[in-house]
mmCIF file of N, CA and C in Angstrom:
data_model
loop_
_atom_site.group_PDB
_atom_site.id
_atom_site.type_symbol
_atom_site.label_atom_id
_atom_site.label_comp_id
_atom_site.label_asym_id
_atom_site.label_seq_id
_atom_site.Cartn_x
_atom_site.Cartn_y
_atom_site.Cartn_z
ATOM 1 N N GLN A 1 -9.058 -181.349 -0.292
ATOM 2 C CA GLN A 1 -9.981 -180.442 -1.182
ATOM 3 C C GLN A 1 -11.410 -180.159 -0.353
ATOM 4 N N VAL A 2 -11.937 -178.995 -0.298
ATOM 5 C CA VAL A 2 -13.125 -178.776 0.395
ATOM 6 C C VAL A 2 -14.221 -179.095 -0.412
ATOM 7 N N GLN A 3 -15.283 -179.737 0.055
ATOM 8 C CA GLN A 3 -16.471 -179.878 -0.622
ATOM 9 C C GLN A 3 -17.539 -179.197 0.034
ATOM 10 N N LEU A 4 -18.565 -178.540 -0.699
ATOM 11 C CA LEU A 4 -19.632 -177.682 -0.191
ATOM 12 C C LEU A 4 -20.945 -178.159 -0.578
ATOM 13 N N GLN A 5 -21.891 -178.045 0.122
ATOM 14 C CA GLN A 5 -23.368 -178.460 0.003
ATOM 15 C C GLN A 5 -24.262 -177.456 0.714
ATOM 16 N N GLU A 6 -25.015 -176.884 -0.380
ATOM 17 C CA GLU A 6 -26.022 -176.069 0.040
ATOM 18 C C GLU A 6 -27.309 -176.671 0.600
ATOM 19 N N SER A 7 -28.133 -176.063 1.319
ATOM 20 C CA SER A 7 -29.250 -176.499 1.671
ATOM 21 C C SER A 7 -30.192 -175.341 2.025
ATOM 22 N N GLY A 8 -31.701 -175.475 2.373
ATOM 23 C CA GLY A 8 -32.525 -174.478 2.813
ATOM 24 C C GLY A 8 -33.197 -173.856 1.841
ATOM 25 N N GLY A 9 -32.968 -174.200 0.500
ATOM 26 C CA GLY A 9 -33.872 -173.415 -0.509
ATOM 27 C C GLY A 9 -35.370 -174.079 -0.636
ATOM 28 N N GLY A 10 -36.092 -173.413 -1.367
ATOM 29 C CA GLY A 10 -37.494 -173.866 -1.417
ATOM 30 C C GLY A 10 -38.406 -172.708 -2.057
ATOM 31 N N SER A 11 -39.701 -172.952 -1.823
ATOM 32 C CA SER A 11 -40.585 -172.082 -2.434
ATOM 33 C C SER A 11 -41.163 -171.228 -1.351
ATOM 34 N N VAL A 12 -41.343 -169.821 -1.489
ATOM 35 C CA VAL A 12 -41.901 -169.115 -0.539
ATOM 36 C C VAL A 12 -42.632 -167.907 -1.130
ATOM 37 N N GLN A 13 -43.573 -167.317 -0.473
ATOM 38 C CA GLN A 13 -44.289 -166.203 -1.205
ATOM 39 C C GLN A 13 -43.420 -164.780 -0.707
ATOM 40 N N ALA A 14 -43.766 -163.853 -1.765
ATOM 41 C CA ALA A 14 -42.997 -162.710 -1.505
ATOM 42 C C ALA A 14 -43.371 -162.098 -0.304
ATOM 43 N N GLY A 15 -42.378 -161.384 0.404
ATOM 44 C CA GLY A 15 -42.167 -161.113 1.681
ATOM 45 C C GLY A 15 -41.818 -161.900 2.718
ATOM 46 N N GLY A 16 -41.667 -163.285 2.244
ATOM 47 C CA GLY A 16 -41.112 -164.288 3.190
ATOM 48 C C GLY A 16 -39.810 -164.196 3.562
ATOM 49 N N SER A 17 -39.258 -165.088 4.255
ATOM 50 C CA SER A 17 -37.794 -165.365 4.475
ATOM 51 C C SER A 17 -37.285 -166.854 4.416
ATOM 52 N N LEU A 18 -36.079 -166.949 3.985
ATOM 53 C CA LEU A 18 -35.422 -168.186 3.961
ATOM 54 C C LEU A 18 -34.100 -167.916 4.637
ATOM 55 N N ARG A 19 -33.441 -169.082 5.291
ATOM 56 C CA ARG A 19 -32.159 -169.072 5.579
ATOM 57 C C ARG A 19 -31.501 -170.357 4.960
ATOM 58 N N LEU A 20 -30.453 -170.029 4.110
ATOM 59 C CA LEU A 20 -29.729 -171.090 3.301
ATOM 60 C C LEU A 20 -28.504 -171.325 4.053
ATOM 61 N N SER A 21 -28.115 -172.692 4.124
ATOM 62 C CA SER A 21 -26.950 -173.217 4.712
ATOM 63 C C SER A 21 -25.941 -173.637 3.512
ATOM 64 N N CYS A 22 -24.757 -173.648 4.107
ATOM 65 C CA CYS A 22 -23.492 -174.214 3.203
ATOM 66 C C CYS A 22 -22.692 -175.023 4.107
ATOM 67 N N ALA A 23 -22.600 -176.321 3.879
ATOM 68 C CA ALA A 23 -21.959 -177.183 4.871
ATOM 69 C C ALA A 23 -20.705 -177.520 4.170
ATOM 70 N N ALA A 24 -19.518 -177.360 4.734
ATOM 71 C CA ALA A 24 -18.257 -177.900 4.200
ATOM 72 C C ALA A 24 -17.760 -179.172 4.638
ATOM 73 N N SER A 25 -16.976 -179.921 4.027
ATOM 74 C CA SER A 25 -16.220 -181.233 4.433
ATOM 75 C C SER A 25 -15.137 -181.200 3.625
ATOM 76 N N GLY A 26 -14.198 -182.149 4.108
ATOM 77 C CA GLY A 26 -13.122 -182.383 3.540
ATOM 78 C C GLY A 26 -11.993 -181.463 3.849
ATOM 79 N N ILE A 27 -12.128 -180.735 4.949
ATOM 80 C CA ILE A 27 -11.055 -179.649 5.360
ATOM 81 C C ILE A 27 -11.192 -179.685 6.822
ATOM 82 N N ASP A 28 -9.982 -179.355 7.451
ATOM 83 C CA ASP A 28 -9.842 -179.284 8.823
ATOM 84 C C ASP A 28 -10.146 -177.748 9.416
ATOM 85 N N LEU A 29 -10.429 -177.582 10.455
ATOM 86 C CA LEU A 29 -11.021 -176.389 10.985
ATOM 87 C C LEU A 29 -9.943 -175.174 10.842
ATOM 88 N N ARG A 30 -8.605 -175.454 10.927
ATOM 89 C CA ARG A 30 -7.768 -174.480 10.659
ATOM 90 C C ARG A 30 -7.826 -173.881 9.256
ATOM 91 N N ASP A 31 -7.862 -174.753 8.317
ATOM 92 C CA ASP A 31 -7.951 -174.507 6.796
ATOM 93 C C ASP A 31 -9.494 -173.769 6.514
ATOM 94 N N TYR A 32 -10.451 -174.231 7.244
ATOM 95 C CA TYR A 32 -11.737 -173.713 6.958
ATOM 96 C C TYR A 32 -11.791 -172.307 7.364
ATOM 97 N N ARG A 33 -11.271 -171.943 8.660
ATOM 98 C CA ARG A 33 -11.141 -170.641 9.115
ATOM 99 C C ARG A 33 -10.408 -169.682 8.288
ATOM 100 N N SER A 34 -9.530 -170.279 7.330
ATOM 101 C CA SER A 34 -8.819 -169.372 6.579
ATOM 102 C C SER A 34 -9.362 -168.879 5.150
ATOM 103 N N LEU A 35 -10.554 -169.549 5.060
ATOM 104 C CA LEU A 35 -11.157 -169.382 3.624
ATOM 105 C C LEU A 35 -12.153 -168.145 3.716
ATOM 106 N N CYS A 36 -12.167 -167.489 2.731
ATOM 107 C CA CYS A 36 -13.209 -166.512 2.150
ATOM 108 C C CYS A 36 -14.437 -167.467 1.649
ATOM 109 N N LEU A 37 -15.631 -167.019 2.291
ATOM 110 C CA LEU A 37 -16.775 -167.789 1.857
ATOM 111 C C LEU A 37 -17.661 -166.764 1.327
ATOM 112 N N ALA A 38 -18.515 -167.161 0.350
ATOM 113 C CA ALA A 38 -19.391 -166.212 -0.465
ATOM 114 C C ALA A 38 -20.584 -167.008 -1.031
ATOM 115 N N TRP A 39 -21.708 -166.170 -1.242
ATOM 116 C CA TRP A 39 -22.868 -166.581 -1.697
ATOM 117 C C TRP A 39 -23.087 -165.889 -3.215
ATOM 118 N N PHE A 40 -23.560 -166.825 -4.076
ATOM 119 C CA PHE A 40 -23.833 -166.222 -5.414
ATOM 120 C C PHE A 40 -25.215 -166.791 -5.792
ATOM 121 N N ARG A 41 -25.836 -166.296 -6.800
ATOM 122 C CA ARG A 41 -27.005 -166.620 -7.392
ATOM 123 C C ARG A 41 -27.048 -166.530 -8.912
ATOM 124 N N GLN A 42 -27.809 -167.328 -9.606
ATOM 125 C CA GLN A 42 -27.852 -167.428 -10.984
ATOM 126 C C GLN A 42 -29.160 -167.791 -11.515
ATOM 127 N N VAL A 43 -29.651 -167.056 -12.464
ATOM 128 C CA VAL A 43 -30.791 -167.270 -13.165
ATOM 129 C C VAL A 43 -30.614 -167.922 -14.661
ATOM 130 N N PRO A 44 -31.125 -168.764 -15.214
ATOM 131 C CA PRO A 44 -30.762 -169.328 -16.516
ATOM 132 C C PRO A 44 -30.818 -168.349 -17.521
ATOM 133 N N GLY A 45 -29.669 -168.352 -18.106
ATOM 134 C CA GLY A 45 -29.352 -167.293 -19.324
ATOM 135 C C GLY A 45 -28.801 -166.016 -18.837
ATOM 136 N N LYS A 46 -28.533 -165.896 -17.613
ATOM 137 C CA LYS A 46 -27.771 -164.590 -17.007
ATOM 138 C C LYS A 46 -26.544 -165.157 -16.321
ATOM 139 N N GLU A 47 -25.785 -164.264 -16.175
ATOM 140 C CA GLU A 47 -24.483 -164.441 -15.507
ATOM 141 C C GLU A 47 -24.591 -164.734 -13.945
ATOM 142 N N ARG A 48 -23.519 -165.429 -13.395
ATOM 143 C CA ARG A 48 -23.593 -165.555 -11.849
ATOM 144 C C ARG A 48 -23.574 -164.243 -11.405
ATOM 145 N N GLU A 49 -24.395 -163.962 -10.251
ATOM 146 C CA GLU A 49 -24.270 -162.667 -9.553
ATOM 147 C C GLU A 49 -23.759 -162.894 -8.169
ATOM 148 N N GLY A 50 -22.881 -162.007 -7.847
ATOM 149 C CA GLY A 50 -22.428 -162.160 -6.344
ATOM 150 C C GLY A 50 -23.244 -161.426 -5.306
ATOM 151 N N ILE A 51 -23.552 -162.323 -4.320
ATOM 152 C CA ILE A 51 -24.500 -161.576 -3.095
ATOM 153 C C ILE A 51 -23.659 -160.961 -2.181
ATOM 154 N N ALA A 52 -22.858 -161.627 -1.432
ATOM 155 C CA ALA A 52 -22.103 -161.363 -0.373
ATOM 156 C C ALA A 52 -20.731 -162.306 -0.181
ATOM 157 N N ALA A 53 -19.670 -161.756 0.530
ATOM 158 C CA ALA A 53 -18.726 -162.665 0.814
ATOM 159 C C ALA A 53 -18.157 -162.168 2.325
ATOM 160 N N ILE A 54 -17.756 -163.357 3.079
ATOM 161 C CA ILE A 54 -17.422 -162.997 4.478
ATOM 162 C C ILE A 54 -15.929 -163.580 4.559
ATOM 163 N N ASP A 55 -15.192 -162.879 5.193
ATOM 164 C CA ASP A 55 -13.628 -162.935 5.268
ATOM 165 C C ASP A 55 -13.484 -163.703 6.606
ATOM 166 N N THR A 56 -12.291 -164.011 6.735
ATOM 167 C CA THR A 56 -11.680 -164.832 7.895
ATOM 168 C C THR A 56 -12.108 -164.149 9.099
ATOM 169 N N ASP A 57 -11.830 -162.918 9.214
ATOM 170 C CA ASP A 57 -12.276 -162.139 10.639
ATOM 171 C C ASP A 57 -13.682 -161.878 10.554
ATOM 172 N N GLY A 58 -14.811 -162.322 9.795
ATOM 173 C CA GLY A 58 -15.917 -162.091 9.922
ATOM 174 C C GLY A 58 -16.455 -160.904 9.254
ATOM 175 N N SER A 59 -15.671 -160.203 8.791
ATOM 176 C CA SER A 59 -16.088 -158.961 7.876
ATOM 177 C C SER A 59 -16.797 -159.421 6.742
ATOM 178 N N ALA A 60 -17.746 -158.709 6.443
ATOM 179 C CA ALA A 60 -18.523 -159.042 5.030
ATOM 180 C C ALA A 60 -18.731 -157.836 4.033
ATOM 181 N N ARG A 61 -18.673 -158.190 2.910
ATOM 182 C CA ARG A 61 -18.931 -157.306 1.773
ATOM 183 C C ARG A 61 -20.071 -157.895 0.962
ATOM 184 N N SER A 62 -20.977 -156.971 0.720
ATOM 185 C CA SER A 62 -22.333 -157.515 0.193
ATOM 186 C C SER A 62 -22.597 -156.338 -1.035
ATOM 187 N N THR A 63 -23.338 -157.141 -1.947
ATOM 188 C CA THR A 63 -23.838 -156.344 -3.082
ATOM 189 C C THR A 63 -24.824 -155.268 -2.628
ATOM 190 N N ASP A 64 -24.622 -154.028 -3.155
ATOM 191 C CA ASP A 64 -25.376 -152.879 -2.582
ATOM 192 C C ASP A 64 -26.768 -152.922 -2.709
ATOM 193 N N SER A 65 -27.223 -153.494 -3.826
ATOM 194 C CA SER A 65 -28.776 -153.781 -4.115
ATOM 195 C C SER A 65 -29.348 -154.896 -3.113
ATOM 196 N N LEU A 66 -28.599 -155.545 -2.322
ATOM 197 C CA LEU A 66 -29.187 -156.497 -1.443
ATOM 198 C C LEU A 66 -28.896 -156.403 -0.317
ATOM 199 N N LYS A 67 -28.219 -155.444 0.169
ATOM 200 C CA LYS A 67 -27.940 -155.028 1.562
ATOM 201 C C LYS A 67 -29.271 -154.602 2.206
ATOM 202 N N GLY A 68 -29.196 -155.040 3.530
ATOM 203 C CA GLY A 68 -30.553 -154.764 4.144
ATOM 204 C C GLY A 68 -31.572 -155.917 4.091
ATOM 205 N N ARG A 69 -31.471 -156.668 3.205
ATOM 206 C CA ARG A 69 -32.363 -157.928 3.046
ATOM 207 C C ARG A 69 -31.782 -159.192 3.155
ATOM 208 N N PHE A 70 -30.474 -159.273 2.833
ATOM 209 C CA PHE A 70 -29.621 -160.429 2.790
ATOM 210 C C PHE A 70 -28.499 -160.285 3.614
ATOM 211 N N THR A 71 -28.196 -161.241 4.665
ATOM 212 C CA THR A 71 -27.120 -161.285 5.620
ATOM 213 C C THR A 71 -26.490 -162.546 5.444
ATOM 214 N N ILE A 72 -25.055 -162.457 5.371
ATOM 215 C CA ILE A 72 -24.334 -163.726 5.470
ATOM 216 C C ILE A 72 -23.593 -163.775 6.699
ATOM 217 N N SER A 73 -23.295 -164.945 7.080
ATOM 218 C CA SER A 73 -22.680 -165.353 8.520
ATOM 219 C C SER A 73 -22.025 -166.645 8.382
ATOM 220 N N ARG A 74 -21.220 -166.884 9.220
ATOM 221 C CA ARG A 74 -20.328 -168.168 9.242
ATOM 222 C C ARG A 74 -20.160 -168.625 10.658
ATOM 223 N N ASP A 75 -20.418 -169.913 10.876
ATOM 224 C CA ASP A 75 -20.098 -170.565 12.137
ATOM 225 C C ASP A 75 -18.983 -171.464 11.961
ATOM 226 N N ASN A 76 -17.739 -171.082 12.116
ATOM 227 C CA ASN A 76 -16.495 -171.935 11.855
ATOM 228 C C ASN A 76 -16.569 -173.281 12.694
ATOM 229 N N ALA A 77 -17.115 -173.269 13.939
ATOM 230 C CA ALA A 77 -17.111 -174.244 14.833
ATOM 231 C C ALA A 77 -17.937 -175.596 13.952
ATOM 232 N N LYS A 78 -18.915 -175.097 13.487
ATOM 233 C CA LYS A 78 -19.892 -176.017 12.708
ATOM 234 C C LYS A 78 -19.556 -176.256 11.154
ATOM 235 N N TYR A 79 -18.587 -175.485 10.792
ATOM 236 C CA TYR A 79 -18.112 -175.618 9.183
ATOM 237 C C TYR A 79 -19.530 -175.221 8.362
ATOM 238 N N ILE A 80 -20.329 -174.069 8.742
ATOM 239 C CA ILE A 80 -21.322 -173.679 7.990
ATOM 240 C C ILE A 80 -21.347 -172.365 7.672
ATOM 241 N N LEU A 81 -21.676 -171.924 6.394
ATOM 242 C CA LEU A 81 -21.923 -170.685 6.164
ATOM 243 C C LEU A 81 -23.447 -170.397 5.863
ATOM 244 N N TYR A 82 -23.971 -169.227 6.323
ATOM 245 C CA TYR A 82 -25.318 -169.073 6.129
ATOM 246 C C TYR A 82 -25.615 -167.694 5.356
ATOM 247 N N LEU A 83 -26.884 -167.812 4.768
ATOM 248 C CA LEU A 83 -27.421 -166.650 4.160
ATOM 249 C C LEU A 83 -28.941 -166.467 4.614
ATOM 250 N N GLU A 84 -29.121 -165.312 5.398
ATOM 251 C CA GLU A 84 -30.411 -164.974 5.820
ATOM 252 C C GLU A 84 -30.984 -164.120 4.705
ATOM 253 N N MET A 85 -32.124 -164.409 4.245
ATOM 254 C CA MET A 85 -32.756 -163.671 3.193
ATOM 255 C C MET A 85 -34.310 -163.375 3.751
ATOM 256 N N ASN A 86 -34.500 -161.940 3.844
ATOM 257 C CA ASN A 86 -35.674 -161.345 4.394
ATOM 258 C C ASN A 86 -36.618 -160.582 3.207
ATOM 259 N N ASN A 87 -37.783 -160.396 3.443
ATOM 260 C CA ASN A 87 -38.433 -159.674 2.438
ATOM 261 C C ASN A 87 -38.422 -160.003 1.028
ATOM 262 N N LEU A 88 -38.245 -161.228 0.750
ATOM 263 C CA LEU A 88 -38.091 -161.921 -0.515
ATOM 264 C C LEU A 88 -39.046 -161.452 -1.539
ATOM 265 N N LYS A 89 -38.504 -161.099 -2.799
ATOM 266 C CA LYS A 89 -39.254 -160.765 -3.929
ATOM 267 C C LYS A 89 -39.196 -161.827 -5.029
ATOM 268 N N PRO A 90 -40.138 -161.785 -6.018
ATOM 269 C CA PRO A 90 -40.042 -162.720 -7.201
ATOM 270 C C PRO A 90 -38.736 -162.558 -7.932
ATOM 271 N N GLU A 91 -38.290 -161.402 -7.839
ATOM 272 C CA GLU A 91 -36.949 -161.352 -8.703
ATOM 273 C C GLU A 91 -35.617 -161.964 -7.993
ATOM 274 N N ASP A 92 -35.769 -162.384 -6.896
ATOM 275 C CA ASP A 92 -34.847 -163.170 -6.113
ATOM 276 C C ASP A 92 -34.952 -164.576 -6.427
ATOM 277 N N THR A 93 -35.758 -165.301 -7.355
ATOM 278 C CA THR A 93 -35.970 -166.514 -7.656
ATOM 279 C C THR A 93 -34.717 -166.834 -8.349
ATOM 280 N N ALA A 94 -33.739 -167.812 -8.059
ATOM 281 C CA ALA A 94 -32.601 -168.185 -8.576
ATOM 282 C C ALA A 94 -32.042 -169.546 -8.015
ATOM 283 N N MET A 95 -30.968 -169.980 -8.551
ATOM 284 C CA MET A 95 -30.141 -170.925 -8.094
ATOM 285 C C MET A 95 -29.054 -170.330 -7.173
ATOM 286 N N TYR A 96 -29.156 -170.730 -5.914
ATOM 287 C CA TYR A 96 -28.143 -170.107 -5.000
ATOM 288 C C TYR A 96 -27.014 -170.932 -4.771
ATOM 289 N N TYR A 97 -25.727 -170.559 -4.835
ATOM 290 C CA TYR A 97 -24.563 -171.352 -4.710
ATOM 291 C C TYR A 97 -23.621 -170.777 -3.574
ATOM 292 N N CYS A 98 -22.920 -171.437 -2.914
ATOM 293 C CA CYS A 98 -21.943 -171.072 -2.012
ATOM 294 C C CYS A 98 -20.622 -171.428 -2.689
ATOM 295 N N ALA A 99 -19.674 -170.641 -2.264
ATOM 296 C CA ALA A 99 -18.291 -170.780 -3.010
ATOM 297 C C ALA A 99 -17.215 -170.525 -1.734
ATOM 298 N N ALA A 100 -16.057 -171.061 -1.899
ATOM 299 C CA ALA A 100 -14.937 -171.018 -0.983
ATOM 300 C C ALA A 100 -13.640 -170.849 -1.688
ATOM 301 N N ASP A 101 -12.738 -169.991 -1.217
ATOM 302 C CA ASP A 101 -11.221 -169.870 -1.812
ATOM 303 C C ASP A 101 -10.595 -169.134 -0.858
ATOM 304 N N ARG A 102 -9.332 -168.735 -1.323
ATOM 305 C CA ARG A 102 -8.590 -167.694 -0.640
ATOM 306 C C ARG A 102 -7.954 -166.755 -1.654
ATOM 307 N N PRO A 103 -8.935 -165.740 -1.963
ATOM 308 C CA PRO A 103 -8.541 -164.741 -2.960
ATOM 309 C C PRO A 103 -7.783 -163.749 -2.091
ATOM 310 N N PHE A 104 -7.104 -162.874 -2.896
ATOM 311 C CA PHE A 104 -6.296 -161.714 -2.464
ATOM 312 C C PHE A 104 -7.223 -160.629 -1.811
ATOM 313 N N HIS A 105 -8.664 -160.524 -2.244
ATOM 314 C CA HIS A 105 -9.446 -159.636 -1.731
ATOM 315 C C HIS A 105 -10.778 -160.700 -1.495
ATOM 316 N N CYS A 106 -11.479 -160.508 -0.363
ATOM 317 C CA CYS A 106 -12.601 -161.374 -0.326
ATOM 318 C C CYS A 106 -13.806 -160.549 -0.740
ATOM 319 N N ASN A 107 -14.053 -160.735 -1.809
ATOM 320 C CA ASN A 107 -15.220 -160.036 -2.510
ATOM 321 C C ASN A 107 -15.968 -161.067 -3.178
ATOM 322 N N PRO A 108 -17.384 -160.715 -3.448
ATOM 323 C CA PRO A 108 -18.218 -161.777 -4.216
ATOM 324 C C PRO A 108 -18.139 -161.594 -5.546
ATOM 325 N N GLN A 109 -16.896 -161.968 -6.039
ATOM 326 C CA GLN A 109 -16.610 -162.117 -7.546
ATOM 327 C C GLN A 109 -16.446 -163.418 -8.017
ATOM 328 N N PRO A 110 -17.411 -163.878 -8.721
ATOM 329 C CA PRO A 110 -17.365 -165.499 -9.209
ATOM 330 C C PRO A 110 -15.980 -165.843 -9.742
ATOM 331 N N LYS A 111 -15.159 -165.093 -10.348
ATOM 332 C CA LYS A 111 -13.761 -165.491 -10.864
ATOM 333 C C LYS A 111 -12.779 -165.669 -9.878
ATOM 334 N N SER A 112 -13.004 -165.404 -8.571
ATOM 335 C CA SER A 112 -12.182 -165.438 -7.402
ATOM 336 C C SER A 112 -12.163 -166.680 -6.726
ATOM 337 N N PHE A 113 -13.241 -167.443 -7.073
ATOM 338 C CA PHE A 113 -13.741 -168.756 -6.326
ATOM 339 C C PHE A 113 -13.444 -170.039 -7.232
ATOM 340 N N ASP A 114 -12.714 -170.932 -6.654
ATOM 341 C CA ASP A 114 -12.443 -172.168 -7.401
ATOM 342 C C ASP A 114 -13.493 -173.413 -6.639
ATOM 343 N N TYR A 115 -13.960 -173.224 -5.564
ATOM 344 C CA TYR A 115 -14.583 -174.339 -4.962
ATOM 345 C C TYR A 115 -15.980 -173.893 -4.950
ATOM 346 N N TRP A 116 -17.035 -174.486 -5.248
ATOM 347 C CA TRP A 116 -18.598 -174.299 -5.599
ATOM 348 C C TRP A 116 -19.280 -175.509 -4.996
ATOM 349 N N GLY A 117 -20.429 -175.172 -4.412
ATOM 350 C CA GLY A 117 -21.431 -176.235 -4.127
ATOM 351 C C GLY A 117 -22.250 -176.301 -5.517
ATOM 352 N N GLN A 118 -23.260 -177.290 -5.333
ATOM 353 C CA GLN A 118 -24.029 -177.603 -6.471
ATOM 354 C C GLN A 118 -25.380 -176.731 -6.597
ATOM 355 N N GLY A 119 -25.618 -176.133 -5.525
ATOM 356 C CA GLY A 119 -26.720 -175.127 -5.476
ATOM 357 C C GLY A 119 -27.984 -175.584 -4.916
ATOM 358 N N THR A 120 -28.719 -174.585 -4.494
ATOM 359 C CA THR A 120 -30.114 -174.759 -3.986
ATOM 360 C C THR A 120 -31.082 -173.919 -4.558
ATOM 361 N N GLN A 121 -32.246 -174.303 -5.013
ATOM 362 C CA GLN A 121 -33.125 -173.470 -5.853
ATOM 363 C C GLN A 121 -33.924 -172.801 -4.916
ATOM 364 N N VAL A 122 -34.142 -171.433 -5.065
ATOM 365 C CA VAL A 122 -35.031 -170.410 -4.299
ATOM 366 C C VAL A 122 -36.248 -170.026 -5.381
ATOM 367 N N THR A 123 -37.208 -170.086 -5.003
ATOM 368 C CA THR A 123 -38.351 -169.801 -5.823
ATOM 369 C C THR A 123 -39.392 -168.845 -4.974
ATOM 370 N N VAL A 124 -39.591 -167.571 -5.348
ATOM 371 C CA VAL A 124 -40.439 -166.760 -4.700
ATOM 372 C C VAL A 124 -41.699 -166.163 -5.514
ATOM 373 N N SER A 125 -42.768 -166.636 -5.201
ATOM 374 C CA SER A 125 -43.983 -166.375 -5.872
ATOM 375 C C SER A 125 -44.581 -164.942 -5.357
ATOM 376 N N SER A 126 -45.454 -164.433 -6.327
ATOM 377 C CA SER A 126 -45.970 -162.985 -5.989
ATOM 378 C C SER A 126 -47.384 -163.277 -5.413
#
């Protein structure tokens, strides 16, 4: 069973950048390559929001409102998923989670994923 661990969160001023990482373990490379991987975020009291998902062929689907600022990528050889975040805004403050699974469609929909990391906090100050 795959385990996921996020890192790279922190505090940053508005306009700044962060790169989040999600390291996978407990899985071999063949199985890792077959996973759809995704990033989500959640603010207390609100539903978890999908950011982007990346499929086995490297194709990505992103939430329209975040396109252009957030970029998802994966390095299968390193078992790492990334989220590059640029021009951060205070409203981007949230707990960020990575997730993995093999849904029929690789989209950033929370209900499609069974495997989750514990999250990394991102705080953007104005």
